[in-house]
Amino acid sequence: MAIKILSETVTSQIAAGEVVERPASVVKELVENALDASAASIDVQVEIAGKKLIAVSDDGVGIPFNEVKLAVARHATSKLQSAEDLGHIRTLGFRGEALASVASVSILTIQSKTADSKVGGSITVKGGQVGKVHEIGMSQGTHVQVQELFYNTPARLKFLKQDLTEKNQIIALVSRYAIEYGNVRFTLKLESKSVFQTFGKNDRREILTQLYGVEIGRQLLEVDLDDGDIQVKGYVSPIALTRSNRKEMVFFVNGRLIQDTALNTAFLQAYHSLLMVGRYPMGFLSIHLQPEDIDVNVHPSKAEIRFKDSNRIFSCVQRAIKRVLLNGGVELPSLHIGWTHFENRTNYQSEPASFSTFKSPPAPDASEKTSSEPLKPILQQTPLANMPLLRTIGQIGLAYIVAEGPDGLYLIDQHAAHERVLYEKITSQTITKSTSQALLEPRVIHLQARTASILTEQLAVLRSMGFEIEEFGENTFRVLSIPNILAGQDEEQLIRSALEQAEEDETPFQDQLNLKLIARICKRAAIKSGKVLSMEEARNLVQDLEKCHSPRTCPHGRPTMIHLSVDLLERQFGRRGAR
Ligand code: ADP
Ligand code: MG
């Protein structure tokens, strides 16, 4: 086939493919245009999941009559003049692409009027064919109607998900903008039914409560960090409130809804070791920084950005969240319905109301310490007593230690408790000659090439724990000494478990990976359930746990202990009024 320049129709459909992926992307572009036009009120209406109609009306500044036709032309924008402007974008739009793209795959009508014009202008574009501008009577603002989306690109239509999925995407999108822009009134109608409305009172908690319900709205913790030119504000879940997926971690950066894996990681990391495996926090964070410090021109859909100093942003996000988690208190699950709950640990997640609250001291700010100097302790902590002193009574089920405290009975999971103890000992030790133990005979380990290269990368963190390992020929290593605390363990198994973690892990941050490697090694090394403990061993373990900073969870976030309060016991035995 000969080389030909593609027609305008084809190129605009190709371009539209990047901007208009689904109905929710149309809604996003139209809502962003309304926000850029300083609207105080935005109404969104959707029929048949957006495939039949998407209509967005605003009371913003409007488009001058003689520019209405230009608005739907490709690369036509009022928001950008020169290439330099790209360096400090303050509007949501700037590419001048959205209306033209939407118009090339639908029937688009735009009606708009400015304050100083008597009449508005109306234009319809069908599949890219631009009609004439007509005068119409209307009040100031803009109405955009998108009908029959993808009618001329059947392939795209076929790729759409079920209506329900598309509708949920639209609800999620509009509600997120409604939270971020709390001073704007939003209404969303789906299939002629009102889904929600906000009142422009700039009360984010109220909007979150309306969207997520009273229980969640009440529990969310307010985040507010001002770090000079970076502000992080929003709401995040306390540790008792978790989700089974990461979808409810929402970020706006300079008013723009952003998807960013590194921000997600920073968010998750703030909860590191506080949540159970497979549970995720939720939250809404609004980050503001100088427009010069981000590059928004990364992708046509504008959902990705680049940060000039990403490390600083991530550290601000973590600090902001950690601070409120501490103030909000870390909660310990306690039984208060009956023994059946003891069997089913996962119940704690579904019944946040059954938690009793303990104030916890500041948690170690692990992720902010860097590992560039591996021989320093990773965590420096002054020990703080944040669980009561306990009297060890014995072991039950070869898995739990029973202990008594001033406020009732404690059941301690021996494996989880030992994991926590090892983890804190390792992360807080300063490495000297005496923290490691030389092996009588160096242990030689052969690895596959891929695993060997991972080990080479992770040697520094292993050294910081007290492992002395040297390369010993191709894909072969020699372990010369291991940390005292892990003496007697199978060193090859410990190292292999760390490597597995490194292999599976996706975090882009070495500091965080380091902590996870250590946590994995501790899990491998910790006393297993099923092991008989002597009274002295049980007592030592409880005493070690008392010295920990976060004694109530293992490094993977599971509880180390369950508390049966005196109050509970009295109620259960009918000595006090039953609940
Ligand atoms: P961009 O937003 O990137 O500039 P669009 O194609 O979305 O590109 O819109 C083109 C232009 O149309 C905008 O620059 C703006 O001048 C005008 N416009 C679009 N929607 C509205 C609106 N709701 N209110 C006022 N002007 C609008
Ligand atoms: Mg736009």
CSV table of C-alpha atoms in Angstrom, one decimal, residues 58-62 111-115 117-121 136-143:
chain,number,residue,atom,x,y,z
A,58,ASP,CA,-22.8,25.0,34.1
A,59,ASP,CA,-23.2,28.6,35.1
A,60,GLY,CA,-19.6,29.5,34.2
A,61,VAL,CA,-18.2,32.3,32.1
A,62,GLY,CA,-19.5,30.9,28.8
A,111,GLN,CA,-24.9,26.1,23.7
A,112,SER,CA,-23.2,28.9,25.5
A,113,LYS,CA,-23.6,32.5,26.5
A,114,THR,CA,-21.3,35.0,28.2
A,115,ALA,CA,-22.3,37.7,30.6
A,117,SER,CA,-23.8,39.0,25.3
A,118,LYS,CA,-27.6,39.2,24.8
A,119,VAL,CA,-27.9,35.9,23.1
A,120,GLY,CA,-26.2,32.6,23.3
A,121,GLY,CA,-24.6,30.6,20.4
A,136,ILE,CA,-30.4,31.1,21.2
A,137,GLY,CA,-31.9,32.6,24.3
A,138,MET,CA,-30.4,31.3,27.5
A,139,SER,CA,-28.8,32.5,30.7
A,140,GLN,CA,-25.1,32.8,31.3
A,141,GLY,CA,-23.2,29.5,31.1
A,142,THR,CA,-22.7,26.5,28.9
A,143,HIS,CA,-24.8,23.4,28.1
